[in-house]
């Protein structure tokens, strides 16, 4: 019985973790202890994803010794650090595993459950179209995306009934503006957004977002602070030092990678 329940709660955990639970702890009366062991295994298995981001050249940080380019973010501000999640979404094998572990984490945190599960997954285009699609495939939901319309993000080609729960996902969270605009769009359409957001890489430093008085918990697979700075263009010290600024996804070859 506990094995079945563990599998339900941690469907992606390795057989090894489950067997350790059963062999060394075992018994329904010690189910709580088995739970904790699986949590530890789960956390230890999750710690390699930052290295995966580095190994796929998705992480960039400005190196003063190189005097290279620096980044213009979606919001227009300049930065000395960036994560290019296209290096991940171009790899369906890695993306699928990352999303599976992110879903596991949401289940382990108790936010995603049989009583709190989505019927739709929505992410801001373009970066999160693949994220939403793959998460929807794994959770047996429908997938959609919001897209830029003037200064907002809008659902322009999907009709979502107001009673069907919607889960927002995103590839990476820096300022959180794309997620905020997506949640705002769902709110304006009176849709039923679940109170948490799944993000593959969170380097915003924040653990929640607030939209029209409602709080959304951020569940992320990789959380880290690589001390990226942000400046308004006319106050950017890197521009003043002569470093050229580019939108990173358009000129990724210009950027120095972190390893
Ligand atoms: Zn600059």
Coordinates of C-alpha atoms and ligand atoms in Angstrom, one line a residue:
X1 CA 0.0 0.0 0.0
X2 CA 2.7 2.6 0.9
X3 CA 4.6 1.7 -2.3
X4 CA 1.5 2.5 -4.4
X5 CA 0.9 5.7 -2.5
X6 CA 4.5 6.8 -2.9
X7 CA 4.4 6.1 -6.6
X8 CA 1.2 8.2 -6.9
X9 CA 2.9 11.1 -5.1
X10 CA 6.3 10.8 -6.7
X11 CA 5.7 9.1 -10.0
X12 CA 9.1 10.1 -11.4
X13 CA 11.2 9.0 -8.4
X14 CA 13.6 6.2 -9.2
X15 CA 12.8 2.6 -8.3
X16 CA 15.9 2.7 -6.0
X17 CA 14.4 5.4 -3.8
X18 CA 11.2 3.4 -3.5
X19 CA 12.9 0.2 -2.7
X20 CA 15.0 1.9 0.0
X21 CA 11.8 3.1 1.5
X22 CA 10.3 -0.3 1.5
X23 CA 13.3 -2.3 2.6
X24 CA 14.7 -0.1 5.3
X25 CA 11.6 1.6 6.6
X26 CA 8.6 -0.3 5.3
X27 CA 5.2 -0.8 6.9
X28 CA 2.2 1.5 6.8
X29 CA 2.7 2.7 10.4
X30 CA 6.0 4.3 9.3
X31 CA 4.7 5.9 6.1
X32 CA 5.6 9.4 7.4
X33 CA 9.3 8.3 7.7
X34 CA 9.3 6.8 4.2
X35 CA 7.8 10.0 2.9
X36 CA 10.7 12.1 4.3
X37 CA 13.3 9.7 2.8
X38 CA 11.7 10.1 -0.6
X39 CA 11.7 13.9 -0.2
X40 CA 15.4 13.8 0.4
X41 CA 16.0 11.6 -2.6
X42 CA 13.8 13.9 -4.7
X43 CA 15.8 17.0 -3.6
X44 CA 19.1 15.4 -4.2
X45 CA 18.0 14.3 -7.7
X46 CA 16.9 17.8 -8.5
X47 CA 20.2 19.6 -7.7
X48 CA 21.8 18.9 -11.1
X49 CA 19.5 21.1 -13.2
X50 CA 21.6 24.2 -12.8
X51 CA 24.5 22.3 -14.2
X52 CA 22.3 21.2 -17.1
X53 CA 21.6 24.9 -17.8
X54 CA 25.3 25.6 -17.8
X55 CA 26.2 22.5 -19.8
X56 CA 23.7 23.5 -22.5
X57 CA 25.2 27.0 -22.6
X58 CA 21.9 28.5 -21.5
X59 CA 23.6 30.7 -18.8
X60 CA 25.5 33.8 -19.5
X61 CA 27.2 36.3 -17.2
X62 CA 29.2 39.3 -18.3
X63 CA 32.9 38.9 -17.7
X64 CA 34.7 42.3 -17.2
X65 CA 38.0 40.8 -18.3
X66 CA 36.5 39.9 -21.7
X67 CA 34.8 43.3 -22.3
X68 CA 32.1 41.6 -24.4
X69 CA 28.5 42.4 -25.1
X70 CA 25.7 42.8 -22.6
X71 CA 22.0 42.1 -22.6
X72 CA 18.9 44.0 -23.3
X73 CA 16.0 42.3 -21.5
X74 CA 12.4 42.0 -22.6
X75 CA 11.5 45.0 -20.5
X76 CA 14.1 47.1 -22.2
X77 CA 16.5 47.3 -19.2
X78 CA 20.1 46.3 -19.6
X79 CA 21.7 43.5 -17.7
X80 CA 25.0 41.6 -17.1
X81 CA 23.4 38.2 -16.8
X82 CA 20.9 36.2 -18.7
X83 CA 19.4 32.7 -19.1
X84 CA 18.6 31.7 -22.7
X85 CA 16.0 28.9 -22.3
X86 CA 15.9 28.4 -26.1
X87 CA 19.0 26.2 -25.4
X88 CA 16.6 24.0 -23.4
X89 CA 13.5 24.1 -25.5
X90 CA 15.5 23.1 -28.5
X91 CA 16.2 19.8 -26.6
X92 CA 12.9 18.0 -26.2
X93 CA 14.5 15.2 -24.3
X94 CA 15.9 17.5 -21.6
X95 CA 12.8 19.7 -21.6
X96 CA 10.6 16.7 -21.0
X97 CA 12.7 15.5 -18.0
X98 CA 12.9 19.0 -16.5
X99 CA 9.1 19.5 -16.7
X100 CA 8.5 16.0 -15.2
X101 CA 10.7 16.9 -12.2
X102 CA 9.0 20.3 -11.9
X103 CA 5.6 18.6 -11.8
X104 CA 7.0 16.2 -9.2
X105 CA 8.2 19.2 -7.1
X106 CA 4.7 20.8 -7.3
X107 CA 3.2 17.6 -6.1
X108 CA 5.8 17.2 -3.3
X109 CA 5.0 20.8 -2.2
X110 CA 1.3 19.9 -2.1
X111 CA 0.2 22.7 -4.4
X112 CA -0.6 20.3 -7.3
X113 CA -2.9 17.5 -6.2
X114 CA -5.9 15.5 -7.2
X115 CA -8.1 18.2 -5.8
X116 CA -6.1 21.1 -7.2
X117 CA -5.2 20.2 -10.8
X118 CA -5.5 22.2 -14.1
X119 CA -7.5 21.5 -17.2
X120 CA -5.5 24.1 -19.1
X121 CA -1.8 25.0 -19.2
X122 CA -0.9 28.5 -20.4
X123 CA 2.5 30.2 -20.9
X124 CA 3.6 33.5 -22.4
X125 CA 4.7 33.1 -26.0
X126 CA 7.1 32.6 -27.5
X127 CA 9.4 31.1 -24.9
X128 CA 6.8 29.1 -23.0
X129 CA 4.7 27.7 -25.9
X130 CA 6.8 24.5 -25.8
X131 CA 6.8 24.5 -21.9
X132 CA 3.0 24.7 -21.9
X133 CA 2.6 22.0 -24.5
X134 CA 4.9 19.5 -22.8
X135 CA 3.4 20.2 -19.3
X136 CA -0.1 19.7 -20.8
X137 CA 1.0 16.5 -22.4
X138 CA 2.3 15.2 -19.1
X139 CA -0.7 16.3 -17.1
X140 CA -3.3 15.3 -19.7
X141 CA -4.6 18.9 -20.2
X142 CA -5.1 21.3 -23.0
X143 CA -2.3 23.8 -23.9
X144 CA -2.5 27.4 -24.8
X145 CA -0.4 30.5 -24.8
X146 CA -0.7 34.3 -24.3
X147 CA 0.9 36.5 -26.9
X148 CA 2.0 40.1 -27.0
X149 CA -0.7 42.7 -27.9
X150 CA 0.5 46.3 -27.5
X151 CA 1.9 46.4 -24.0
X152 CA -0.1 43.4 -22.7
X153 CA -0.3 39.6 -23.1
X154 CA -3.5 38.3 -24.5
X155 CA -5.2 35.0 -25.1
X156 CA -6.1 35.5 -28.8
X157 CA -6.7 32.1 -30.2
X158 CA -8.0 29.9 -27.3
X159 CA -11.4 29.8 -25.7
X160 CA -11.1 28.7 -22.1
X161 CA -14.4 28.1 -20.2
X162 CA -14.4 30.1 -16.9
X163 CA -14.9 27.0 -14.8
X164 CA -11.8 25.1 -16.1
X165 CA -8.7 25.6 -13.9
X166 CA -5.7 27.2 -15.6
X167 CA -2.1 26.6 -14.6
X168 CA 0.4 29.3 -15.8
X169 CA 3.9 28.1 -16.7
X170 CA 7.0 29.9 -17.8
X171 CA 10.5 29.0 -18.9
X172 CA 12.5 31.5 -16.9
X173 CA 11.6 34.2 -14.5
X174 CA 13.7 37.3 -14.2
X175 CA 11.5 40.4 -13.6
X176 CA 8.3 38.3 -13.8
X177 CA 6.7 40.7 -16.2
X178 CA 5.5 38.1 -18.7
X179 CA 4.0 36.0 -16.0
X180 CA 2.3 39.0 -14.4
X181 CA 0.8 40.0 -17.8
X182 CA -0.4 36.5 -18.4
X183 CA -2.0 36.3 -15.0
X184 CA -3.6 39.7 -15.5
X185 CA -5.0 38.6 -18.8
X186 CA -6.6 35.5 -17.1
X187 CA -8.0 37.7 -14.4
X188 CA -9.5 40.2 -16.8
X189 CA -11.2 37.3 -18.6
X190 CA -12.5 36.0 -15.2
X191 CA -10.7 32.7 -15.7
X192 CA -9.9 30.3 -12.9
X193 CA -6.1 30.6 -12.5
X194 CA -4.6 28.2 -10.0
X195 CA -2.8 30.0 -7.2
X196 CA 0.7 28.9 -8.2
X197 CA 3.0 29.2 -11.2
X198 CA 5.5 26.6 -12.5
X199 CA 8.8 28.0 -13.7
X200 CA 11.8 26.1 -14.9
X201 CA 14.4 28.6 -13.9
X202 CA 13.8 31.4 -11.3
X203 CA 16.5 34.0 -10.9
X204 CA 14.2 36.8 -9.9
X205 CA 14.8 36.3 -6.2
X206 CA 11.1 36.2 -5.6
X207 CA 8.9 33.3 -4.3
X208 CA 5.5 34.7 -5.2
X209 CA 3.7 37.2 -7.4
X210 CA 0.7 39.4 -6.6
X211 CA -2.0 40.2 -9.2
X212 CA -5.0 42.3 -8.3
X213 CA -4.7 41.3 -4.6
X214 CA -4.3 37.6 -5.3
X215 CA -1.0 35.9 -4.4
X216 CA 0.6 33.2 -6.7
X217 CA 3.3 31.0 -5.4
X218 CA 6.3 30.4 -7.7
X219 CA 7.3 26.7 -7.9
X220 CA 10.6 26.5 -9.8
X221 CA 12.9 23.7 -10.7
X222 CA 16.1 25.8 -10.5
X223 CA 16.4 28.7 -8.2
X224 CA 19.6 30.7 -8.1
X225 CA 21.1 34.1 -7.8
X226 CA 23.9 34.7 -10.2
X227 CA 24.0 38.3 -9.1
X228 CA 22.8 39.8 -12.4
X229 CA 22.3 43.5 -12.3
X230 CA 19.8 45.6 -14.2
X231 CA 20.0 49.2 -15.3
X232 CA 17.9 51.6 -17.2
X233 CA 19.6 52.1 -20.7
X234 CA 20.7 55.7 -20.0
X235 CA 22.2 54.7 -16.6
X236 CA 23.9 51.5 -17.8
X237 CA 27.6 51.4 -16.8
X238 CA 28.4 48.8 -19.4
X239 CA 27.1 51.0 -22.3
X240 CA 29.2 53.8 -20.8
X241 CA 32.3 51.5 -20.9
X242 CA 31.7 50.8 -24.6
X243 CA 30.2 47.4 -24.3
X244 CA 27.6 46.8 -27.1
X245 CA 24.1 45.8 -26.0
X246 CA 22.0 43.2 -27.8
X247 CA 18.8 41.2 -27.3
X248 CA 20.5 37.9 -26.2
X249 CA 18.4 35.5 -28.1
X250 CA 19.0 37.3 -31.3
X251 CA 22.8 37.3 -30.9
X252 CA 23.6 34.6 -28.5
X253 CA 27.0 33.9 -30.1
X254 CA 28.1 37.3 -28.9
X255 CA 27.7 36.3 -25.3
X256 CA 30.2 34.7 -23.0
X257 CA 28.9 31.5 -21.5
X258 CA 29.4 30.4 -17.9
X259 CA 30.7 27.0 -17.2
Ligands
LIG1 ZN1 23.8 48.9 -21.5

